[in-house]
mmCIF file of C-alpha atoms in Angstrom:
data_model
loop_
_atom_site.group_PDB
_atom_site.id
_atom_site.type_symbol
_atom_site.label_atom_id
_atom_site.label_comp_id
_atom_site.label_asym_id
_atom_site.label_seq_id
_atom_site.Cartn_x
_atom_site.Cartn_y
_atom_site.Cartn_z
ATOM 1 C CA UNK A 26 100.659 -40.725 197.240
ATOM 2 C CA UNK A 27 97.544 -40.462 195.098
ATOM 3 C CA UNK A 28 94.199 -39.111 196.308
ATOM 4 C CA UNK A 29 90.988 -40.525 194.826
ATOM 5 C CA UNK A 30 87.419 -39.554 195.696
ATOM 6 C CA UNK A 31 84.394 -41.776 195.392
ATOM 7 C CA UNK A 32 81.206 -40.486 193.760
ATOM 8 C CA UNK A 33 77.771 -41.905 193.102
ATOM 9 C CA UNK A 34 74.203 -42.320 194.281
ATOM 10 C CA UNK A 35 73.290 -43.169 197.865
ATOM 11 C CA UNK A 36 73.453 -46.883 198.754
ATOM 12 C CA UNK A 37 75.309 -47.882 195.589
ATOM 13 C CA UNK A 38 78.137 -49.344 197.640
ATOM 14 C CA UNK A 39 80.827 -46.654 197.773
ATOM 15 C CA UNK A 40 81.835 -47.254 201.377
ATOM 16 C CA UNK A 41 81.569 -51.034 200.977
ATOM 17 C CA UNK A 42 83.901 -50.825 197.996
ATOM 18 C CA UNK A 43 86.433 -48.629 199.808
ATOM 19 C CA UNK A 44 86.303 -51.038 202.731
ATOM 20 C CA UNK A 45 86.999 -53.962 200.386
ATOM 21 C CA UNK A 46 89.882 -52.171 198.671
ATOM 22 C CA UNK A 47 91.605 -50.942 201.830
ATOM 23 C CA UNK A 48 90.524 -53.164 204.703
ATOM 24 C CA UNK A 49 89.653 -49.967 206.596
ATOM 25 C CA UNK A 50 86.340 -48.548 207.790
ATOM 26 C CA UNK A 51 85.808 -45.203 206.014
ATOM 27 C CA UNK A 52 82.692 -44.210 207.976
ATOM 28 C CA UNK A 53 83.946 -42.326 211.013
ATOM 29 C CA UNK A 54 80.736 -42.007 213.037
ATOM 30 C CA UNK A 55 78.694 -44.669 214.821
ATOM 31 C CA UNK A 56 75.483 -43.245 213.307
ATOM 32 C CA UNK A 57 76.865 -43.798 209.801
ATOM 33 C CA UNK A 58 77.781 -47.397 210.529
ATOM 34 C CA UNK A 59 74.447 -48.104 212.232
ATOM 35 C CA UNK A 60 72.369 -46.579 209.402
ATOM 36 C CA UNK A 61 74.609 -47.777 206.562
ATOM 37 C CA UNK A 62 74.588 -44.182 205.304
ATOM 38 C CA UNK A 63 77.643 -41.996 204.775
ATOM 39 C CA UNK A 64 76.859 -38.519 206.116
ATOM 40 C CA UNK A 65 80.248 -36.822 206.168
ATOM 41 C CA UNK A 66 83.590 -37.378 204.493
ATOM 42 C CA UNK A 67 85.229 -40.736 205.106
ATOM 43 C CA UNK A 68 88.919 -41.571 204.742
ATOM 44 C CA UNK A 69 90.821 -44.792 204.101
ATOM 45 C CA UNK A 70 94.009 -45.793 202.356
ATOM 46 C CA UNK A 71 96.027 -48.752 201.126
ATOM 47 C CA UNK A 72 98.926 -49.761 198.929
ATOM 48 C CA UNK A 73 97.377 -51.053 195.724
ATOM 49 C CA UNK A 74 99.183 -53.210 193.197
ATOM 50 C CA UNK A 75 102.524 -54.950 193.487
ATOM 51 C CA UNK A 76 106.155 -54.382 192.620
ATOM 52 C CA UNK A 77 106.986 -51.427 190.394
ATOM 53 C CA UNK A 78 103.301 -50.632 189.927
ATOM 54 C CA UNK A 79 102.449 -50.435 193.625
ATOM 55 C CA UNK A 80 100.876 -47.116 194.616
ATOM 56 C CA UNK A 81 99.725 -45.685 197.902
ATOM 57 C CA UNK A 82 96.176 -44.466 197.379
ATOM 58 C CA UNK A 83 94.176 -42.375 199.830
ATOM 59 C CA UNK A 84 90.422 -42.547 199.294
ATOM 60 C CA UNK A 85 88.091 -39.708 200.233
ATOM 61 C CA UNK A 86 84.691 -41.385 200.530
ATOM 62 C CA UNK A 87 81.964 -38.895 199.652
ATOM 63 C CA UNK A 88 78.337 -39.089 200.846
ATOM 64 C CA UNK A 89 75.801 -39.965 198.157
ATOM 65 C CA UNK A 90 72.539 -38.653 199.618
ATOM 66 C CA UNK A 91 71.290 -35.386 198.106
ATOM 67 C CA UNK A 92 70.941 -33.859 201.596
ATOM 68 C CA UNK A 93 74.705 -34.116 202.036
ATOM 69 C CA UNK A 94 75.864 -32.657 198.707
ATOM 70 C CA UNK A 95 77.574 -29.861 200.645
ATOM 71 C CA UNK A 96 79.753 -32.438 202.377
ATOM 72 C CA UNK A 97 80.360 -34.194 199.065
ATOM 73 C CA UNK A 98 81.615 -30.925 197.539
ATOM 74 C CA UNK A 99 83.961 -30.344 200.484
ATOM 75 C CA UNK A 100 85.775 -33.571 199.610
ATOM 76 C CA UNK A 101 85.672 -33.408 195.824
ATOM 77 C CA UNK A 102 87.340 -30.039 195.413
ATOM 78 C CA UNK A 103 90.916 -31.187 195.951
ATOM 79 C CA UNK A 104 91.138 -34.352 193.835
ATOM 80 C CA UNK A 105 91.789 -35.052 190.162
ATOM 81 C CA UNK A 106 90.670 -38.688 189.845
ATOM 82 C CA UNK A 107 87.224 -39.996 190.766
ATOM 83 C CA UNK A 108 86.017 -43.526 191.417
ATOM 84 C CA UNK A 109 82.432 -43.386 190.183
ATOM 85 C CA UNK A 110 80.258 -46.080 191.721
ATOM 86 C CA UNK A 111 77.057 -47.282 190.005
ATOM 87 C CA UNK A 112 75.017 -50.216 191.322
ATOM 88 C CA UNK A 113 74.190 -52.836 188.679
ATOM 89 C CA UNK A 114 70.730 -53.437 190.168
ATOM 90 C CA UNK A 115 69.671 -49.776 189.948
ATOM 91 C CA UNK A 116 71.861 -48.207 187.290
ATOM 92 C CA UNK A 117 72.267 -44.459 186.893
ATOM 93 C CA UNK A 118 70.228 -42.523 189.460
ATOM 94 C CA UNK A 119 69.693 -38.808 190.288
ATOM 95 C CA UNK A 120 72.781 -38.384 192.440
ATOM 96 C CA UNK A 121 74.870 -40.189 189.822
ATOM 97 C CA UNK A 122 73.919 -37.382 187.442
ATOM 98 C CA UNK A 123 74.546 -34.635 190.011
ATOM 99 C CA UNK A 124 77.894 -36.040 191.098
ATOM 100 C CA UNK A 125 78.973 -36.262 187.466
ATOM 101 C CA UNK A 126 77.814 -32.670 186.931
ATOM 102 C CA UNK A 127 79.858 -31.542 189.928
ATOM 103 C CA UNK A 128 82.979 -33.425 188.849
ATOM 104 C CA UNK A 129 82.771 -31.850 185.386
ATOM 105 C CA UNK A 130 82.258 -28.354 186.795
ATOM 106 C CA UNK A 131 85.279 -28.841 189.069
ATOM 107 C CA UNK A 132 87.415 -29.885 186.115
ATOM 108 C CA UNK A 133 87.825 -33.544 187.115
ATOM 109 C CA UNK A 134 88.260 -35.234 183.736
ATOM 110 C CA UNK A 135 89.671 -38.591 184.829
ATOM 111 C CA UNK A 136 87.629 -41.383 186.365
ATOM 112 C CA UNK A 137 87.280 -45.116 186.811
ATOM 113 C CA UNK A 138 83.765 -46.562 187.008
ATOM 114 C CA UNK A 139 82.925 -49.447 189.331
ATOM 115 C CA UNK A 140 79.705 -51.268 188.488
ATOM 116 C CA UNK A 141 78.923 -52.636 191.946
ATOM 117 C CA UNK A 142 76.561 -55.319 193.264
ATOM 118 C CA UNK A 143 77.132 -57.501 190.207
ATOM 119 C CA UNK A 144 76.533 -60.529 192.417
ATOM 120 C CA UNK A 145 72.885 -59.435 192.775
ATOM 121 C CA UNK A 146 71.931 -59.339 189.076
ATOM 122 C CA UNK A 147 71.773 -61.682 186.113
ATOM 123 C CA UNK A 148 73.865 -61.364 182.955
ATOM 124 C CA UNK A 149 71.221 -59.460 180.976
ATOM 125 C CA UNK A 150 70.607 -56.901 183.729
ATOM 126 C CA UNK A 151 74.325 -56.328 184.094
ATOM 127 C CA UNK A 152 74.739 -55.839 180.334
ATOM 128 C CA UNK A 153 71.943 -53.249 180.268
ATOM 129 C CA UNK A 154 73.493 -51.371 183.213
ATOM 130 C CA UNK A 155 76.905 -51.365 181.531
ATOM 131 C CA UNK A 156 75.436 -50.045 178.273
ATOM 132 C CA UNK A 157 73.599 -47.224 180.048
ATOM 133 C CA UNK A 158 76.731 -46.228 181.957
ATOM 134 C CA UNK A 159 78.820 -46.179 178.776
ATOM 135 C CA UNK A 160 76.204 -44.009 177.066
ATOM 136 C CA UNK A 161 76.342 -41.571 179.991
ATOM 137 C CA UNK A 162 80.145 -41.446 179.883
ATOM 138 C CA UNK A 163 80.053 -40.664 176.166
ATOM 139 C CA UNK A 164 77.820 -37.651 176.897
ATOM 140 C CA UNK A 165 80.311 -36.459 179.460
ATOM 141 C CA UNK A 166 84.015 -35.672 179.307
ATOM 142 C CA UNK A 167 84.812 -39.238 180.364
ATOM 143 C CA UNK A 168 84.503 -41.383 177.217
ATOM 144 C CA UNK A 169 87.721 -43.273 177.977
ATOM 145 C CA UNK A 170 86.939 -44.102 181.610
ATOM 146 C CA UNK A 171 87.446 -47.785 182.441
ATOM 147 C CA UNK A 172 84.295 -49.649 183.521
ATOM 148 C CA UNK A 173 84.811 -52.634 185.821
ATOM 149 C CA UNK A 174 82.147 -54.932 187.272
ATOM 150 C CA UNK A 175 82.746 -55.699 190.955
ATOM 151 C CA UNK A 176 81.186 -56.926 194.158
ATOM 152 C CA UNK A 177 82.348 -55.339 197.366
ATOM 153 C CA UNK A 178 80.740 -58.232 199.222
ATOM 154 C CA UNK A 179 82.260 -61.238 197.418
ATOM 155 C CA UNK A 180 85.420 -59.517 196.176
ATOM 156 C CA UNK A 181 84.736 -60.399 192.553
ATOM 157 C CA UNK A 182 86.376 -57.958 190.157
ATOM 158 C CA UNK A 183 88.488 -56.145 192.761
ATOM 159 C CA UNK A 184 91.773 -57.169 191.149
ATOM 160 C CA UNK A 185 90.628 -55.766 187.796
ATOM 161 C CA UNK A 186 89.434 -52.571 189.506
ATOM 162 C CA UNK A 187 92.806 -52.072 191.187
ATOM 163 C CA UNK A 188 94.529 -52.503 187.825
ATOM 164 C CA UNK A 189 92.194 -49.928 186.246
ATOM 165 C CA UNK A 190 92.844 -47.442 189.051
ATOM 166 C CA UNK A 191 96.605 -47.847 188.697
ATOM 167 C CA UNK A 192 96.351 -47.390 184.915
ATOM 168 C CA UNK A 193 94.410 -44.162 185.425
ATOM 169 C CA UNK A 194 96.815 -42.896 188.078
ATOM 170 C CA UNK A 195 99.847 -43.705 185.913
ATOM 171 C CA UNK A 196 98.805 -41.084 183.346
ATOM 172 C CA UNK A 197 97.992 -38.368 185.875
ATOM 173 C CA UNK A 198 100.551 -35.547 185.841
ATOM 174 C CA UNK A 199 102.294 -34.976 189.171
ATOM 175 C CA UNK A 200 100.850 -32.335 191.459
ATOM 176 C CA UNK A 201 102.805 -29.148 190.633
ATOM 177 C CA UNK A 202 105.043 -27.583 193.255
ATOM 178 C CA UNK A 203 104.498 -23.842 192.844
ATOM 179 C CA UNK A 204 106.169 -23.047 196.200
ATOM 180 C CA UNK A 205 102.804 -21.624 197.244
ATOM 181 C CA UNK A 206 101.139 -24.182 199.514
ATOM 182 C CA UNK A 207 97.434 -24.161 200.323
ATOM 183 C CA UNK A 208 95.601 -26.788 202.336
ATOM 184 C CA UNK A 209 91.811 -26.578 202.264
ATOM 185 C CA UNK A 210 90.804 -27.737 205.735
ATOM 186 C CA UNK A 211 88.169 -30.487 205.776
ATOM 187 C CA UNK A 212 88.452 -31.634 209.402
ATOM 188 C CA UNK A 213 89.362 -29.969 212.690
ATOM 189 C CA UNK A 214 89.867 -31.809 215.983
ATOM 190 C CA UNK A 215 92.041 -31.880 219.073
ATOM 191 C CA UNK A 216 94.477 -34.512 220.316
ATOM 192 C CA UNK A 217 95.230 -34.747 224.028
ATOM 193 C CA UNK A 218 98.706 -33.405 224.653
ATOM 194 C CA UNK A 219 99.074 -32.048 221.128
ATOM 195 C CA UNK A 220 96.269 -29.544 220.666
ATOM 196 C CA UNK A 221 94.604 -28.472 217.433
ATOM 197 C CA UNK A 222 94.879 -30.707 214.355
ATOM 198 C CA UNK A 223 93.546 -29.939 210.875
ATOM 199 C CA UNK A 224 93.427 -32.230 207.859
ATOM 200 C CA UNK A 225 93.155 -31.768 204.111
ATOM 201 C CA UNK A 226 94.811 -32.446 200.774
ATOM 202 C CA UNK A 227 97.893 -30.285 200.290
ATOM 203 C CA UNK A 228 98.298 -28.468 196.967
ATOM 204 C CA UNK A 229 100.631 -25.887 195.467
ATOM 205 C CA UNK A 230 103.744 -26.462 197.555
ATOM 206 C CA UNK A 231 105.508 -28.227 200.411
ATOM 207 C CA UNK A 232 105.053 -27.726 204.139
ATOM 208 C CA UNK A 233 107.375 -28.823 206.931
ATOM 209 C CA UNK A 234 107.490 -29.059 210.687
ATOM 210 C CA UNK A 235 108.377 -25.645 212.063
ATOM 211 C CA UNK A 236 106.803 -23.671 209.221
ATOM 212 C CA UNK A 237 105.042 -20.436 210.094
ATOM 213 C CA UNK A 238 101.646 -20.400 208.382
ATOM 214 C CA UNK A 239 98.370 -18.489 208.439
ATOM 215 C CA UNK A 240 94.790 -19.740 208.739
ATOM 216 C CA UNK A 241 92.608 -17.788 206.324
ATOM 217 C CA UNK A 242 90.252 -15.984 206.318
ATOM 218 C CA UNK A 243 90.624 -15.054 210.000
ATOM 219 C CA UNK A 244 94.393 -14.500 209.689
ATOM 220 C CA UNK A 245 95.483 -16.598 212.690
ATOM 221 C CA UNK A 246 99.257 -17.017 212.637
ATOM 222 C CA UNK A 247 100.251 -20.578 213.515
ATOM 223 C CA UNK A 248 103.287 -22.833 213.624
ATOM 224 C CA UNK A 249 103.415 -26.435 212.418
ATOM 225 C CA UNK A 250 104.170 -28.552 215.487
ATOM 226 C CA UNK A 251 103.886 -31.867 213.694
ATOM 227 C CA UNK A 252 102.766 -33.583 210.506
ATOM 228 C CA UNK A 253 101.205 -36.953 209.805
ATOM 229 C CA UNK A 254 100.321 -38.554 206.516
ATOM 230 C CA UNK A 255 98.146 -41.667 206.659
ATOM 231 C CA UNK A 256 98.799 -41.773 210.418
ATOM 232 C CA UNK A 257 102.596 -41.910 209.973
ATOM 233 C CA UNK A 258 104.701 -38.977 211.246
ATOM 234 C CA UNK A 259 106.623 -37.018 208.593
ATOM 235 C CA UNK A 260 108.897 -33.990 208.796
ATOM 236 C CA UNK A 261 107.769 -32.501 205.481
ATOM 237 C CA UNK A 262 105.146 -33.199 202.819
ATOM 238 C CA UNK A 263 104.973 -32.461 199.078
ATOM 239 C CA UNK A 264 101.856 -31.261 197.243
ATOM 240 C CA UNK A 265 99.284 -33.967 196.578
ATOM 241 C CA UNK A 266 99.557 -35.413 200.097
ATOM 242 C CA UNK A 267 96.674 -36.177 202.443
ATOM 243 C CA UNK A 268 97.928 -34.499 205.568
ATOM 244 C CA UNK A 269 97.152 -33.978 209.245
ATOM 245 C CA UNK A 270 98.779 -30.819 210.598
ATOM 246 C CA UNK A 271 99.246 -30.237 214.318
ATOM 247 C CA UNK A 272 99.124 -26.465 214.871
ATOM 248 C CA UNK A 273 100.266 -24.298 217.728
ATOM 249 C CA UNK A 274 98.957 -20.785 218.213
ATOM 250 C CA UNK A 275 95.264 -21.431 217.575
ATOM 251 C CA UNK A 276 92.354 -23.118 219.362
ATOM 252 C CA UNK A 277 90.101 -25.636 217.681
ATOM 253 C CA UNK A 278 87.136 -23.272 218.061
ATOM 254 C CA UNK A 279 88.877 -20.668 215.892
ATOM 255 C CA UNK A 280 89.256 -22.986 212.872
ATOM 256 C CA UNK A 281 86.572 -24.578 210.733
ATOM 257 C CA UNK A 282 86.060 -26.620 207.571
ATOM 258 C CA UNK A 283 86.532 -24.348 204.572
ATOM 259 C CA UNK A 284 89.395 -22.379 206.093
ATOM 260 C CA UNK A 285 92.681 -22.459 204.194
ATOM 261 C CA UNK A 286 96.124 -23.046 205.676
ATOM 262 C CA UNK A 287 98.649 -21.008 203.684
ATOM 263 C CA UNK A 288 102.028 -19.337 203.844
ATOM 264 C CA UNK A 289 101.987 -15.734 205.073
ATOM 265 C CA UNK A 290 102.141 -13.110 202.336
ATOM 266 C CA UNK A 291 101.409 -15.534 199.479
ATOM 267 C CA UNK A 292 97.620 -15.539 199.547
ATOM 268 C CA UNK A 293 94.862 -13.016 200.057
ATOM 269 C CA UNK A 294 91.203 -13.407 200.858
ATOM 270 C CA UNK A 295 88.628 -11.938 198.510
ATOM 271 C CA UNK A 296 84.965 -10.986 198.745
ATOM 272 C CA UNK A 297 84.328 -10.794 194.986
ATOM 273 C CA UNK A 298 85.672 -12.343 191.810
ATOM 274 C CA UNK A 299 84.913 -12.530 188.107
ATOM 275 C CA UNK A 300 84.588 -15.938 186.486
ATOM 276 C CA UNK A 301 83.686 -17.864 183.377
ATOM 277 C CA UNK A 302 80.872 -20.286 184.181
ATOM 278 C CA UNK A 303 79.136 -23.200 182.514
ATOM 279 C CA UNK A 304 75.418 -23.371 183.283
ATOM 280 C CA UNK A 305 73.912 -26.844 183.375
ATOM 281 C CA UNK A 306 71.137 -27.732 180.896
ATOM 282 C CA UNK A 307 67.615 -26.785 181.992
ATOM 283 C CA UNK A 308 68.984 -24.162 184.372
ATOM 284 C CA UNK A 309 69.457 -20.413 184.243
ATOM 285 C CA UNK A 310 71.773 -18.133 186.170
ATOM 286 C CA UNK A 311 70.767 -14.598 187.048
ATOM 287 C CA UNK A 312 71.147 -12.042 189.800
ATOM 288 C CA UNK A 313 67.934 -13.039 191.541
ATOM 289 C CA UNK A 314 67.900 -15.624 194.258
ATOM 290 C CA UNK A 315 70.374 -16.810 196.871
ATOM 291 C CA UNK A 316 73.427 -18.791 195.829
ATOM 292 C CA UNK A 317 76.065 -20.926 197.496
ATOM 293 C CA UNK A 318 79.640 -20.985 196.214
ATOM 294 C CA UNK A 319 81.632 -24.164 196.835
ATOM 295 C CA UNK A 320 85.398 -23.948 196.342
ATOM 296 C CA UNK A 321 87.922 -26.329 197.851
ATOM 297 C CA UNK A 322 86.300 -27.399 201.117
ATOM 298 C CA UNK A 323 84.652 -23.988 201.585
ATOM 299 C CA UNK A 324 81.029 -22.955 201.220
ATOM 300 C CA UNK A 325 80.006 -19.294 201.047
ATOM 301 C CA UNK A 326 76.724 -17.492 200.477
ATOM 302 C CA UNK A 327 76.869 -15.287 197.395
ATOM 303 C CA UNK A 328 75.160 -12.930 195.006
ATOM 304 C CA UNK A 329 75.725 -13.561 191.303
ATOM 305 C CA UNK A 330 75.645 -10.848 188.639
ATOM 306 C CA UNK A 331 75.995 -11.772 184.961
ATOM 307 C CA UNK A 332 78.427 -9.223 183.529
ATOM 308 C CA UNK A 333 76.171 -8.597 180.537
ATOM 309 C CA UNK A 334 73.205 -7.947 182.877
ATOM 310 C CA UNK A 335 71.045 -10.710 181.411
ATOM 311 C CA UNK A 336 70.215 -14.219 182.638
ATOM 312 C CA UNK A 337 72.691 -16.841 181.487
ATOM 313 C CA UNK A 338 71.872 -20.195 179.982
ATOM 314 C CA UNK A 339 74.736 -22.267 178.645
ATOM 315 C CA UNK A 340 77.486 -20.093 180.049
ATOM 316 C CA UNK A 341 79.147 -16.706 180.242
ATOM 317 C CA UNK A 342 80.915 -14.239 182.524
ATOM 318 C CA UNK A 343 79.709 -13.427 186.038
ATOM 319 C CA UNK A 344 80.663 -11.308 189.016
ATOM 320 C CA UNK A 345 80.361 -13.309 192.238
ATOM 321 C CA UNK A 346 80.016 -11.296 195.464
ATOM 322 C CA UNK A 347 80.616 -13.344 198.600
ATOM 323 C CA UNK A 348 79.001 -13.075 201.996
ATOM 324 C CA UNK A 349 82.304 -13.981 203.686
ATOM 325 C CA UNK A 350 85.928 -13.823 202.509
ATOM 326 C CA UNK A 351 87.399 -16.744 200.597
ATOM 327 C CA UNK A 352 91.005 -17.696 199.832
ATOM 328 C CA UNK A 353 90.710 -18.033 196.085
ATOM 329 C CA UNK A 354 92.790 -17.059 193.062
ATOM 330 C CA UNK A 355 92.638 -17.006 189.273
ATOM 331 C CA UNK A 356 92.462 -20.537 187.888
ATOM 332 C CA UNK A 357 90.556 -21.977 190.851
ATOM 333 C CA UNK A 358 87.377 -23.864 190.058
ATOM 334 C CA UNK A 359 84.090 -23.662 191.933
ATOM 335 C CA UNK A 360 80.463 -24.803 191.892
ATOM 336 C CA UNK A 361 77.331 -22.659 192.232
ATOM 337 C CA UNK A 362 74.237 -24.123 193.877
ATOM 338 C CA UNK A 363 70.881 -22.414 194.295
ATOM 339 C CA UNK A 364 70.273 -22.205 198.037
ATOM 340 C CA UNK A 365 66.475 -22.329 197.942
ATOM 341 C CA UNK A 366 66.111 -25.403 195.730
ATOM 342 C CA UNK A 367 69.444 -26.905 196.835
ATOM 343 C CA UNK A 368 70.209 -27.560 193.181
ATOM 344 C CA UNK A 369 73.549 -27.560 191.410
ATOM 345 C CA UNK A 370 73.182 -24.949 188.657
ATOM 346 C CA UNK A 371 76.601 -23.905 187.383
ATOM 347 C CA UNK A 372 80.319 -23.827 187.976
ATOM 348 C CA UNK A 373 83.483 -22.642 186.388
ATOM 349 C CA UNK A 374 86.855 -21.000 186.756
ATOM 350 C CA UNK A 375 87.943 -17.805 188.469
ATOM 351 C CA UNK A 376 89.428 -15.347 185.965
ATOM 352 C CA UNK A 377 90.025 -12.299 188.166
ATOM 353 C CA UNK A 378 90.203 -12.442 191.961
ATOM 354 C CA UNK A 379 90.792 -8.698 192.250
ATOM 355 C CA UNK A 380 88.133 -7.260 189.955
ATOM 356 C CA UNK A 381 87.361 -3.580 189.388
ATOM 357 C CA UNK A 382 84.016 -2.116 190.500
ATOM 358 C CA UNK A 383 81.087 -3.893 188.873
ATOM 359 C CA UNK A 384 80.653 -2.390 185.390
ATOM 360 C CA UNK A 385 77.466 -0.668 184.331
ATOM 361 C CA UNK A 386 76.095 0.493 181.016
ATOM 362 C CA UNK A 387 78.511 0.504 178.100
ATOM 363 C CA UNK A 388 81.378 -0.497 180.407
ATOM 364 C CA UNK A 389 79.938 -4.016 180.498
ATOM 365 C CA UNK A 390 81.034 -4.699 176.924
ATOM 366 C CA UNK A 391 84.595 -3.626 177.697
ATOM 367 C CA UNK A 392 84.634 -5.884 180.769
ATOM 368 C CA UNK A 393 83.340 -8.840 178.743
ATOM 369 C CA UNK A 394 86.155 -8.291 176.227
ATOM 370 C CA UNK A 395 88.741 -8.118 179.036
ATOM 371 C CA UNK A 396 87.466 -11.315 180.637
ATOM 372 C CA UNK A 397 87.328 -13.039 177.264
ATOM 373 C CA UNK A 398 91.054 -12.361 176.852
ATOM 374 C CA UNK A 399 91.766 -13.764 180.310
ATOM 375 C CA UNK A 400 89.753 -16.908 179.602
ATOM 376 C CA UNK A 401 91.288 -17.562 176.180
#
């Protein structure tokens, strides 16, 4: 199975495209379907391609409106390939830029671009839109991304888009099995007769029916009663699988989006970490202000302290102090948003999830040198 997230500006046709590719309705709520506006994460899947090239692809459909960036981040944190959607009649818009910023900060370096609504524009308008998109991709880390013109309404270009997606997936390395599973929970619900069910994209290792696991950060010990992948029951699942896990030993009210389902003794929760961050152009990162950390499907309030005790522009080392515990480790990627302006400002990679006390004075230089060695 391959997991792909959509990205792009509101009303550029992400859900329409997923619907055309899969034959499924990704919008889960009546309000979304009535308003034509994706508010929360949507899910759909299909077998794309034929014969030896056929692949089962699960799509995580992300909301495009700036008010729902938090929901977008909850779905983008566990995927490695994005389907960027840009409408030919509008071109690149503000949330196109922000979604691309977020994908870069999360380390997503593989994408396919769908230029949608091509049935609504003339040849010249389409050519201009394509040129602007290619220029944007060259500025990013996506210069080789395929660009395919499509219409989710008429179906034009869908066959070429499927081929481009399969080409991109063919060169993706397999999800590593580190024998250390972690599932960032993005949905929690109950099923009559079964009890609590959580969903997410599994990473780091396998899980199986009967496994004893822990829900972090609360520490609830649970047992896997059942597993489903794409609504089909399975007895075990490898990393990289979209998964629904039926849990015993915990009520729905005790679990929430952003919790992590892990194996006991393999993971710890942290309230501070040191990281190397990239700061977006025209932004600055300093210890003032209120920040939100987004990692996996989790969102935490935070204080940010540049290790060198000066505002950062461009990038550098920071100490992040969290308002609530988070199941995070060295190598994990995250995004920082300024809470007041609701703006994406920076993101990067955790270098030390068990840092020493925050350095002061001359000790800052020694800490910078230590973090520089970790980040090399």
